[in-house]
XYZ file of C-alpha atoms in Angstrom:
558
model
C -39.142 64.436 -62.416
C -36.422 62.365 -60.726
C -33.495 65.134 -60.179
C -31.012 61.777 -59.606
C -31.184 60.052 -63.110
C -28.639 58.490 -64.893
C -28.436 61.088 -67.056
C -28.531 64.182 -64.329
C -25.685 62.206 -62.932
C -23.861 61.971 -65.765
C -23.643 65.446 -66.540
C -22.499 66.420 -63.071
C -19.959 63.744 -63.676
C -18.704 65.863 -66.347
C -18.535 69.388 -64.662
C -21.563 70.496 -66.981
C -23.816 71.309 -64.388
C -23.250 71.683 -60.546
C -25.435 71.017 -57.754
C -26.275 74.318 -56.928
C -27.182 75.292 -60.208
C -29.890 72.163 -59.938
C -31.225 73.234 -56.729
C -31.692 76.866 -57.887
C -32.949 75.863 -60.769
C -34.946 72.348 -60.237
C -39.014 74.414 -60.168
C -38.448 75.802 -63.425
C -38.221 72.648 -65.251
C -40.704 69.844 -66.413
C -38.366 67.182 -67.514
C -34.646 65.839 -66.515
C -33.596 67.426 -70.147
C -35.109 70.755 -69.644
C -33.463 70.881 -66.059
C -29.903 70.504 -67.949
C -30.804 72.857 -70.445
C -31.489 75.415 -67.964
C -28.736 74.571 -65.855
C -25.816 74.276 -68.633
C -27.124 76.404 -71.021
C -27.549 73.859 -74.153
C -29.804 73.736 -76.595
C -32.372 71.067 -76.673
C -30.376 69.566 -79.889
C -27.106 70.105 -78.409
C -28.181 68.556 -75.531
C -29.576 64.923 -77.942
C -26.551 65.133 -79.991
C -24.814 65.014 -76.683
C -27.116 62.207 -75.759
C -26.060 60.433 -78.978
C -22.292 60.331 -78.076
C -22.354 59.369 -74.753
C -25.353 56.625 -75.126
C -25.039 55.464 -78.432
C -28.440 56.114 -78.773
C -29.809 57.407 -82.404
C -30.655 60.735 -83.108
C -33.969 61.817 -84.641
C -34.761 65.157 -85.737
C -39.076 65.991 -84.478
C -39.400 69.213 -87.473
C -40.230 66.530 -90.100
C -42.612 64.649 -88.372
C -45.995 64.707 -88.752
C -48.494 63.621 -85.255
C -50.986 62.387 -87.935
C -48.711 59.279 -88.034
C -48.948 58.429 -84.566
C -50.140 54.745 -84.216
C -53.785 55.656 -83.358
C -53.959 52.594 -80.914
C -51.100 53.754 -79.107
C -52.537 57.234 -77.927
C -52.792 56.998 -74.650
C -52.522 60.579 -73.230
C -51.933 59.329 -69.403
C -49.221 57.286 -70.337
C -47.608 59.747 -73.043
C -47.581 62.944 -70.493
C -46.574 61.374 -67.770
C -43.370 59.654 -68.965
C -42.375 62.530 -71.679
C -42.332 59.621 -74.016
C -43.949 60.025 -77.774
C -44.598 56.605 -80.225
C -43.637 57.299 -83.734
C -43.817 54.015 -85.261
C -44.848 50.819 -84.891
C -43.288 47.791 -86.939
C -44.303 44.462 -86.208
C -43.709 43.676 -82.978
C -41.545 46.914 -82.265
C -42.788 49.854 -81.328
C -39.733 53.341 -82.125
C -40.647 56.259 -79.521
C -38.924 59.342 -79.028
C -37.858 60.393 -75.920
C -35.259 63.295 -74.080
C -33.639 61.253 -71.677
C -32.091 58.031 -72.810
C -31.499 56.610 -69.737
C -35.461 56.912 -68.132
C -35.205 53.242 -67.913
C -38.302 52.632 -65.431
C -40.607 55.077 -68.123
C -39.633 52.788 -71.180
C -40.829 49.638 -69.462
C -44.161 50.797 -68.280
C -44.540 51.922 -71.903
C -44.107 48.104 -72.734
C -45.876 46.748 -70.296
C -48.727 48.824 -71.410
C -48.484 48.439 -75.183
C -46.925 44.989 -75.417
C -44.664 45.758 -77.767
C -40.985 46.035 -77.684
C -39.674 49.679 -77.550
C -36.774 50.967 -79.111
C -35.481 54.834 -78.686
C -34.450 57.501 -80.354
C -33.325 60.590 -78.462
C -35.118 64.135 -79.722
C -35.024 67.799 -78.826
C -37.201 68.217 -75.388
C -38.524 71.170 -76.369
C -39.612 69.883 -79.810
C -40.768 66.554 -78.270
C -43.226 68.687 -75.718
C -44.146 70.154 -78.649
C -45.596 67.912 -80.807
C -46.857 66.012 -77.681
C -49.213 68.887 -77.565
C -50.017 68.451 -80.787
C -50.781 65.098 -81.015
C -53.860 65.826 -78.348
C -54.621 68.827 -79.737
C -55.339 67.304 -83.660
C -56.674 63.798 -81.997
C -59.903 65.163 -80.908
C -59.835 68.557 -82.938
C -59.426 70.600 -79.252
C -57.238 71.253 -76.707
C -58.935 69.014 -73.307
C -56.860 67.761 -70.889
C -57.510 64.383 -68.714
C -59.114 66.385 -65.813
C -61.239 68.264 -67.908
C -62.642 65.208 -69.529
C -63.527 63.854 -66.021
C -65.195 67.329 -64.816
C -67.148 67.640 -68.063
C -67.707 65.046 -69.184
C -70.382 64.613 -66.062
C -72.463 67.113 -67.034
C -76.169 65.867 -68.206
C -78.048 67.701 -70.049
C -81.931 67.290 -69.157
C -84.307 65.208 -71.953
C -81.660 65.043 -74.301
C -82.549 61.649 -76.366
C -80.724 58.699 -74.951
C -80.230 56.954 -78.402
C -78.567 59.893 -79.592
C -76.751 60.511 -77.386
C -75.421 57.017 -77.011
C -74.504 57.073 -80.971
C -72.321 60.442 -80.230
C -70.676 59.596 -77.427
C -68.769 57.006 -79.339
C -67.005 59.081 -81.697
C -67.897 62.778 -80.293
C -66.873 62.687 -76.613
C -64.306 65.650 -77.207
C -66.886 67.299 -78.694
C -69.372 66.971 -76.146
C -66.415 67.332 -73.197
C -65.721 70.681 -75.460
C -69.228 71.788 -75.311
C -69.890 71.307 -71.504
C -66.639 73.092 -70.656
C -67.893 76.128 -72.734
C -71.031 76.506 -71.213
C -69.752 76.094 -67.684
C -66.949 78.696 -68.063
C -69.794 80.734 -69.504
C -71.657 80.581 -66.330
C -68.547 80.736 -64.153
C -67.490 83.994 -66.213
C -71.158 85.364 -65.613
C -71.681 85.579 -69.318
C -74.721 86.381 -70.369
C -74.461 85.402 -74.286
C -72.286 82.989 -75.941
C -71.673 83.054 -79.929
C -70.554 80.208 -81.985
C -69.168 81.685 -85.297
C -67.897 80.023 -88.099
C -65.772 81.676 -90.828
C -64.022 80.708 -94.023
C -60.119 80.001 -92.206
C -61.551 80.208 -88.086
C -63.932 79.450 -85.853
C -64.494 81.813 -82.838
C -66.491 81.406 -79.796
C -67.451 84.986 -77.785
C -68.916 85.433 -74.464
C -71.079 88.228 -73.943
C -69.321 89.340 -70.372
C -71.156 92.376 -69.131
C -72.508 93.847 -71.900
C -69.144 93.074 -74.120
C -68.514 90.672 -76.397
C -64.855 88.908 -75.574
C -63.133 86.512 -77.760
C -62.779 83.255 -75.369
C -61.559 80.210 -77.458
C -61.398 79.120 -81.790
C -61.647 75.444 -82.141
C -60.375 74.270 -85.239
C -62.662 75.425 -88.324
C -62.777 71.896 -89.396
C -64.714 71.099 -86.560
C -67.889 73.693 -87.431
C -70.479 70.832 -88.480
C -69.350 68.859 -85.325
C -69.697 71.695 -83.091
C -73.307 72.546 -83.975
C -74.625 69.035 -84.487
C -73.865 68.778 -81.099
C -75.415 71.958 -79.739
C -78.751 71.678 -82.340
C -78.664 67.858 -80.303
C -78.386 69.363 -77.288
C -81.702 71.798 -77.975
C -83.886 69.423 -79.619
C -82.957 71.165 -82.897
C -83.473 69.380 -86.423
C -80.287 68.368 -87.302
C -80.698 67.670 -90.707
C -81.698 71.244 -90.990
C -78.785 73.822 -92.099
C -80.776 76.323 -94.460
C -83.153 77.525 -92.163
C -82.970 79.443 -88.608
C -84.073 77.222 -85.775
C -84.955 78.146 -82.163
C -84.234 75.378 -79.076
C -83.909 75.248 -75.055
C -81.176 73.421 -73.245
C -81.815 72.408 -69.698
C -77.964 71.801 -68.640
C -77.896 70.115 -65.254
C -74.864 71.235 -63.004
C -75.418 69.740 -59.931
C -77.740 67.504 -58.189
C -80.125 70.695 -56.946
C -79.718 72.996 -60.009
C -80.045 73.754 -63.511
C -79.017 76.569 -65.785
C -81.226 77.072 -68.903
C -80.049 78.141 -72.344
C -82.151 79.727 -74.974
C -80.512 78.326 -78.443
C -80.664 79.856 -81.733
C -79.189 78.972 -85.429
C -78.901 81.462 -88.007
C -76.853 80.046 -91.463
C -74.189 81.513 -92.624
C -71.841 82.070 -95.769
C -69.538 78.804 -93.784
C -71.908 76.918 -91.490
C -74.209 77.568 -88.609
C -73.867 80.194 -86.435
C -75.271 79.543 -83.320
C -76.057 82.030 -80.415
C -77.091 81.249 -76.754
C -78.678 83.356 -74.005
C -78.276 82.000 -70.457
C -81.789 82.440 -68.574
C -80.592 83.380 -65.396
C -83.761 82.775 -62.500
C -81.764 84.273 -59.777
C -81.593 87.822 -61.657
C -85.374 87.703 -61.324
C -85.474 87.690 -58.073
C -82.532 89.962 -56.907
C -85.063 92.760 -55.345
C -84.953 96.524 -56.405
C -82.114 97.357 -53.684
C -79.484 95.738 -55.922
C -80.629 97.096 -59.478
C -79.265 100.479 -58.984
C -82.269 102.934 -59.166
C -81.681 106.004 -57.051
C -83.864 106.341 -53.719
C -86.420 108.866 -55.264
C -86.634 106.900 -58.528
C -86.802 104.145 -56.431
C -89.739 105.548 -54.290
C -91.672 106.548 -57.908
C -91.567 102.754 -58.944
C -92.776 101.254 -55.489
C -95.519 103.654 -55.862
C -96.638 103.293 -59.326
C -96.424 98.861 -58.796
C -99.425 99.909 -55.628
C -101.821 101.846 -57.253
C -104.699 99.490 -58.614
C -104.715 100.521 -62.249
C -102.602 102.106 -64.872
C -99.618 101.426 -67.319
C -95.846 101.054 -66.103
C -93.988 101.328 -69.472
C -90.111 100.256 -69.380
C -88.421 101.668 -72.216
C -84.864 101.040 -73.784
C -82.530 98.949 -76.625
C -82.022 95.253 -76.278
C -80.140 94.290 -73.471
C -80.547 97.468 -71.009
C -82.241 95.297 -68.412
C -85.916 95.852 -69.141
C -86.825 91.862 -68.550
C -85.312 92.348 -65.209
C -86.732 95.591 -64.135
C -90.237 94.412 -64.950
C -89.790 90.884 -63.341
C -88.700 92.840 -60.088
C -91.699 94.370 -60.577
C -93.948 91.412 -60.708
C -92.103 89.629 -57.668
C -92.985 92.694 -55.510
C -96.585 91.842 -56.804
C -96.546 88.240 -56.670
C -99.469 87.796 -53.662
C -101.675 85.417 -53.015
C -104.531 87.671 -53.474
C -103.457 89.137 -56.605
C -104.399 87.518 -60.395
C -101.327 88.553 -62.571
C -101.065 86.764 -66.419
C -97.886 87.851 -69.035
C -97.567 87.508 -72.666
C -93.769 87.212 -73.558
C -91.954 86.488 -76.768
C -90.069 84.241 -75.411
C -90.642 83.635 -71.843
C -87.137 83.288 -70.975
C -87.690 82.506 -67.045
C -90.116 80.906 -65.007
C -92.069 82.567 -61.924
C -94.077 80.685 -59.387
C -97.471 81.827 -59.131
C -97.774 83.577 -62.325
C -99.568 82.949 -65.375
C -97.159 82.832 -68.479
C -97.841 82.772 -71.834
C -95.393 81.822 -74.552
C -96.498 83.959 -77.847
C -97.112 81.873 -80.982
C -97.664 83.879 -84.291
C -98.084 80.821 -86.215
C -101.372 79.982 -83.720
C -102.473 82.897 -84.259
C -101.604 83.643 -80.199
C -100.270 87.383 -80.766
C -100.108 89.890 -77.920
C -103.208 91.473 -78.752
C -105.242 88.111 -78.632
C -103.531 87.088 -75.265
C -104.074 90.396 -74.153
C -108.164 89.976 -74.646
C -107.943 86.794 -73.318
C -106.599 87.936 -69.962
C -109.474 90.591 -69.916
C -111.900 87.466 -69.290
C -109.559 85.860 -67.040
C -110.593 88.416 -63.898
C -107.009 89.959 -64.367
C -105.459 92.311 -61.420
C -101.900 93.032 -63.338
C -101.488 92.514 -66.452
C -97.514 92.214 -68.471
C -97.195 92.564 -72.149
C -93.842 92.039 -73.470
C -93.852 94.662 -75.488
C -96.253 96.619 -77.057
C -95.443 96.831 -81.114
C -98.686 97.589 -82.649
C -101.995 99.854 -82.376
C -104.367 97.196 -81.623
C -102.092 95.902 -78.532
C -101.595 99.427 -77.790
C -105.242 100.469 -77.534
C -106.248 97.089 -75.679
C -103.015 97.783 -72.799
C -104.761 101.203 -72.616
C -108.097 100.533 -72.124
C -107.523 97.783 -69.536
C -105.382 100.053 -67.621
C -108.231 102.587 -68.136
C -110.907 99.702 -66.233
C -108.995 98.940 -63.326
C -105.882 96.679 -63.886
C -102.513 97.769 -63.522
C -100.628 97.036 -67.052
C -96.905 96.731 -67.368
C -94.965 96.838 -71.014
C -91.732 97.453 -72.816
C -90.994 99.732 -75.703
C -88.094 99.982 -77.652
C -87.690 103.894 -77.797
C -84.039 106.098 -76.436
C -85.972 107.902 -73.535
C -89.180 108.813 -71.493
C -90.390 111.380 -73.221
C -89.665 109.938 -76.422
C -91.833 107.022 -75.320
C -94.998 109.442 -75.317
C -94.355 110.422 -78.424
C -93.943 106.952 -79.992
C -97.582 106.110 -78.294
C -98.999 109.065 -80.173
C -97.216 108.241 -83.222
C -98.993 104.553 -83.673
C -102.078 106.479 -83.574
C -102.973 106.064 -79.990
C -105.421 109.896 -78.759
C -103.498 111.637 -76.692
C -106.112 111.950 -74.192
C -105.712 108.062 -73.826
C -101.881 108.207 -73.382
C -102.265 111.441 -71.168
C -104.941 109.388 -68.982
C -103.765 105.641 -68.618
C -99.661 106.179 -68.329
C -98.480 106.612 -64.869
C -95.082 105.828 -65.103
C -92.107 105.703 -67.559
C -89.020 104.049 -66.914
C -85.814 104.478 -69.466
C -82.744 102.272 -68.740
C -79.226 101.697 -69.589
C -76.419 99.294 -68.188
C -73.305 100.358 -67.098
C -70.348 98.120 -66.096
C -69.511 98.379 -62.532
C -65.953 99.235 -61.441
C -64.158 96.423 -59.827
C -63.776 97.062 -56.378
C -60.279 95.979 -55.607
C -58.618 97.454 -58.744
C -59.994 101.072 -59.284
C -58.146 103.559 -59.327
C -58.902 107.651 -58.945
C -58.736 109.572 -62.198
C -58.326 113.374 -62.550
C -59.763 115.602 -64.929
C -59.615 119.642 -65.698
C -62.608 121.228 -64.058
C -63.284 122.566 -67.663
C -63.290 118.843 -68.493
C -65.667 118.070 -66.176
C -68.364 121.343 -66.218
C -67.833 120.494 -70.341
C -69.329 116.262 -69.327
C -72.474 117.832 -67.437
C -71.129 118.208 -63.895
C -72.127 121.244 -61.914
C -69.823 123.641 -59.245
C -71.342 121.966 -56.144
C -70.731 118.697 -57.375
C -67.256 119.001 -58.788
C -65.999 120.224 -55.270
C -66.687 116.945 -53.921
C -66.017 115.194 -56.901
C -63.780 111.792 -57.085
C -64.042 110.041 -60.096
C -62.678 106.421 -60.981
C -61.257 105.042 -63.882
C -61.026 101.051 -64.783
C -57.357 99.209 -64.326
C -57.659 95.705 -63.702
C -57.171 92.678 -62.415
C -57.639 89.342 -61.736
C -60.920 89.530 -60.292
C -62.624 91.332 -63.424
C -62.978 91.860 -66.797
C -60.940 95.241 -68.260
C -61.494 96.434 -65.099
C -64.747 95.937 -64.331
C -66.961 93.581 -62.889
C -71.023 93.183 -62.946
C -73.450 95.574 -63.905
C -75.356 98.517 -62.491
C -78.417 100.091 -64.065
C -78.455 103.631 -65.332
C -82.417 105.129 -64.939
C -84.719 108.031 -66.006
C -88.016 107.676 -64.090
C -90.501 109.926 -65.059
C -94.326 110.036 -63.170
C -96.705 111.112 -65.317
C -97.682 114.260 -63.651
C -100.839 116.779 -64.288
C -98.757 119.150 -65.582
C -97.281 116.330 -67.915
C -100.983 115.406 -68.873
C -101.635 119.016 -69.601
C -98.376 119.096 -72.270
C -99.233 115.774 -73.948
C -103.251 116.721 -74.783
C -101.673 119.962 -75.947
C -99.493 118.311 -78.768
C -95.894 118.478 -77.011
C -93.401 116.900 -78.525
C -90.341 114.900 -76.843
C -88.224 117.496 -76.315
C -90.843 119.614 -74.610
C -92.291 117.028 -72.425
C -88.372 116.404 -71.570
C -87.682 120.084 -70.473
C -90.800 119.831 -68.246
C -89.500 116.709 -66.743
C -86.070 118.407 -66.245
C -88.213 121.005 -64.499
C -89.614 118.884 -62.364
C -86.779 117.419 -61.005
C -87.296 114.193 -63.010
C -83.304 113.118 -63.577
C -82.410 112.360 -67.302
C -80.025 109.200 -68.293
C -77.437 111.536 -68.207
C -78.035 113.134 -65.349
C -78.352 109.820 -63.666
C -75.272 108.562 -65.535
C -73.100 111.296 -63.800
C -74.370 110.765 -60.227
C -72.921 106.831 -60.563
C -69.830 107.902 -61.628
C -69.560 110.598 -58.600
C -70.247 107.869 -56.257
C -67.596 105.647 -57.958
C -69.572 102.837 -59.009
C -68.801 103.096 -62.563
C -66.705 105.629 -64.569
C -67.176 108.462 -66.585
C -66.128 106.882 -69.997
C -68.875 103.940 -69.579
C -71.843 106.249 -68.134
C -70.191 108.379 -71.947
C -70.261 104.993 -73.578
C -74.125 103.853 -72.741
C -75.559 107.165 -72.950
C -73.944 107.987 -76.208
C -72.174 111.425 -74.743
């Protein structure tokens, strides 16, 4: 902005604004208009009809004007932004633009130099002119990119992704594919773990999944559904042609020369168009060792000693998204030797480990768990990892190999540990199998962490508090903290911490399940011997201030 203009000048001429008020005022402002505005305390159309008067310049009122009618040639966002300048018609050889300050002589000529046309002015409300400048690059490309993000995301390759097509998009869809990129790299940079592409009837949304809660992060114009998910289904090898039928796909997206973030893709149609969710296959949460997932020492100590005896089942139980992938995979890393043979069935495997066997489970092929399981069996197996076990006949097979020798590792989908017994004996499994080739049962939740710099302490009754589960001894000591944030989280938190019941599958234990126990039995003997409950476990994070009391109520359903 040039603080000296002929037009700055000319109001100081005329005692409208002072020196000092420029100098106090001169960071606040954008434009040589908006700085007199500020300064004299005009209107934007008080200060053009001012403009008219003392330039002779015509005035043009912005509300009626629609952006649509921008010359489309003449878009040039560089050129538009930087001079504060916006074309309105073109006829013949003359090109009308709008502008706030009359006398930005040096702006108007680039703009001719540029275009090649002669430009006459009109003089407009600054505020109306930013405005619809705004509009004109949102409604161009359907989203709201500026010239750096283009350049930044624009970059971004996205592995095996078919040259042709690609090609034939970029020519009319780079916003769209600028827009996509940008999406999945704030994703990452937000730690997101799911992102949601939703169309509706009068909106679009797009949600990230940001520790465990879905947050609203951007709505594209619904026009722009179609575009949107031609480009992802592109993207993930996806039939594009396709719209009536789900469809599952990979992206490889390549952020830098040394790495690459994949994306598990899937399409479900909806009442208005596609909707399209994506899990980001994080690697590095793989491999982030036991220290960091949050199991207490003794729980920790059970599950070190389970993964080294020889043989028997480790079962991992909880809903979708408590963490199970991750607890298991820590598992397997801890295992991964040389001199170990270890082969897993997953549906899908979402992440890639060196030196183990994987296998992808295909229905269709007839390649179920059960059949993968009996063909690691012949493969001179020493750990063996279902994905989850949903039937008898996987069931019975995880048993008896943990019964000859292997050590077999699995997921259920049941609330607890004891209730995981129970399930086993429900599909029909004897309990003498169950009471024999379980050694360990792990039930998990996650709980959002409480961000460090922004906590703050929170006080409750001691009623309150004996009421949530807390005992004397430990509400004496007690500090609790309660979320505040800031901006270095999300609502006050920041990352995840996992919330465990770790039961070993004791003689005494054995004894109750051949005897017929059912879960809440087997869970008062576990209480009895000193095996912690969610809850229990719940309330010892919040005492130590990792996470607070309404999020250990929140994933334990308290």
């Amino acid at each position: 902005m040039e603080h000296h203009s002929p037009l700055l000048r000319k109001f100081i001429t005329l005692g409208r604004v002072t020196p000092d008020q420029i100098k106090a005022k001169q960071t606040d402002a954008t434009t040589t208009a908006e700085l007199i505005c500020l300064c004299s305390g005009m209107s934007g159309q008080e200060l053009a009809e001012q403009c008219l008067d003392l330039f002779r310049v015509p005035y043009f009122d912005l509300n009626g004007f629609d952006v649509a009618n921008v010359p489309k040639d003449l878009i040039k966002e560089k050129l538009i932004r930087q001079h504060y300048l916006l074309p309105l018609v073109k006829k013949d050889r003359k090109l009308f633009i709008a502008t706030s300050d009359p006398t930005d002589y040096g702006a108007f000529e680039n703009f001719e130099f540029s275009t090649g046309l002669q430009c006459e002015i009109v003089v407009v409300d600054h505020k109306l002119l930013e405005q619809k400048i705004d509009q004109l690059f949102d409604s161009s490309s359907g989203l709201s990119l500026s010239e750096d993000e283009f350049k930044e995301f624009a970059s971004l390759d996205v592995e095996d992704e078919p040259q042709t097509q690609q090609q034939d998009e970029e020519k009319d869809d780079a916003p769209i594919i600028v827009y996509i990129n940008k999406i999945l790299m704030d994703a990452i940079k937000k730690g997101a773990s799911d992102l949601h592409f939703e169309p509706y009837e009068k909106k679009y949304r797009v949600r990230f999944r940001i520790d465990g809660i879905l947050h609203e992060m951007a709505s594209p114009p619904n026009t722009l559904a179609s575009r949107l998910s031609a480009r992802i289904k592109v993207m993930s090898h996806l039939d594009i042609a396709e719209k009536r039928k789900p469809q599952d796909g990979r992206i490889k997206l390549k952020i830098s020369e040394r790495k690459s973030i994949d994306f598990r893709v899937s399409t479900l149609p909806t009442m208005w168009g596609e909707k399209i969710v994506m899990r980001i296959l994080d690697s590095s949460a793989a491999k982030l060792g036991i220290d960091v997932l949050g199991y207490e020492p003794e729980q920790k100590d059970l599950y070190l000693n389970a993964l080294e005896q020889p043989q028997g089942m480790i079962l991992v139980t909880g809903p979708t998204g408590s963490g199970k992938t991750v607890s298991l995979y820590t598992g397997l890393n801890i295992l991964n030797k040389p001199e170990r043979n270890i082969s897993t069935a997953e549906d899908p495997v979402e992440i890639n480990l060196e030196g183990i066997n994987q296998v992808q489970i295909n229905t269709k092929a007839d390649m179920t768990f059960a059949n993968a399981l009996k063909a690691f069996l012949r493969q001179d197996p020493d750990v063996v990892m279902v994905g989850e076990i949903r039937d008898l006949e996987t069931a019975e097979i995880s048993i008896k190999a943990a019964q000859t020798g292997h050590l077999v590792m699995s997921t259920l989908h049941t609330n607890s540990a004891p209730e995981t017994l129970t399930r086993l004996l429900n599909m029909g499994v004897p309990a003498y199998n169950v009471a024999s080739s379980v050694s360990l049962i792990i039930a998990q939740r996650l709980a959002r962490r409480l961000c460090p710099k922004c906590k703050e302490p929170e006080q409750l009754p001691e009623e309150e508090l004996r009421r949530q589960g807390f005992n004397d001894t430990q509400i004496k000591e007690l500090t609790l903290f309660s979320p505040k944030g800031c901006d270095h989280c999300t609502d006050g938190y920041k990352g995840r911490v996992g919330v465990y019941e770790v039961v070993k599958i004791t003689p005494e234990m054995s004894h109750k399940i051949m005897a017929g126990a059912n879960s809440l039995e087997i869970a008062e003997l576990a209480d009895q011997l000193g095996f912690d409950n969610l809850r229990k476990s719940g309330l010892k994070k919040a005492a130590s201030g990792v996470t607070s009391l309404a999020e250990i109520n929140r994933v334990t359903n308290y």
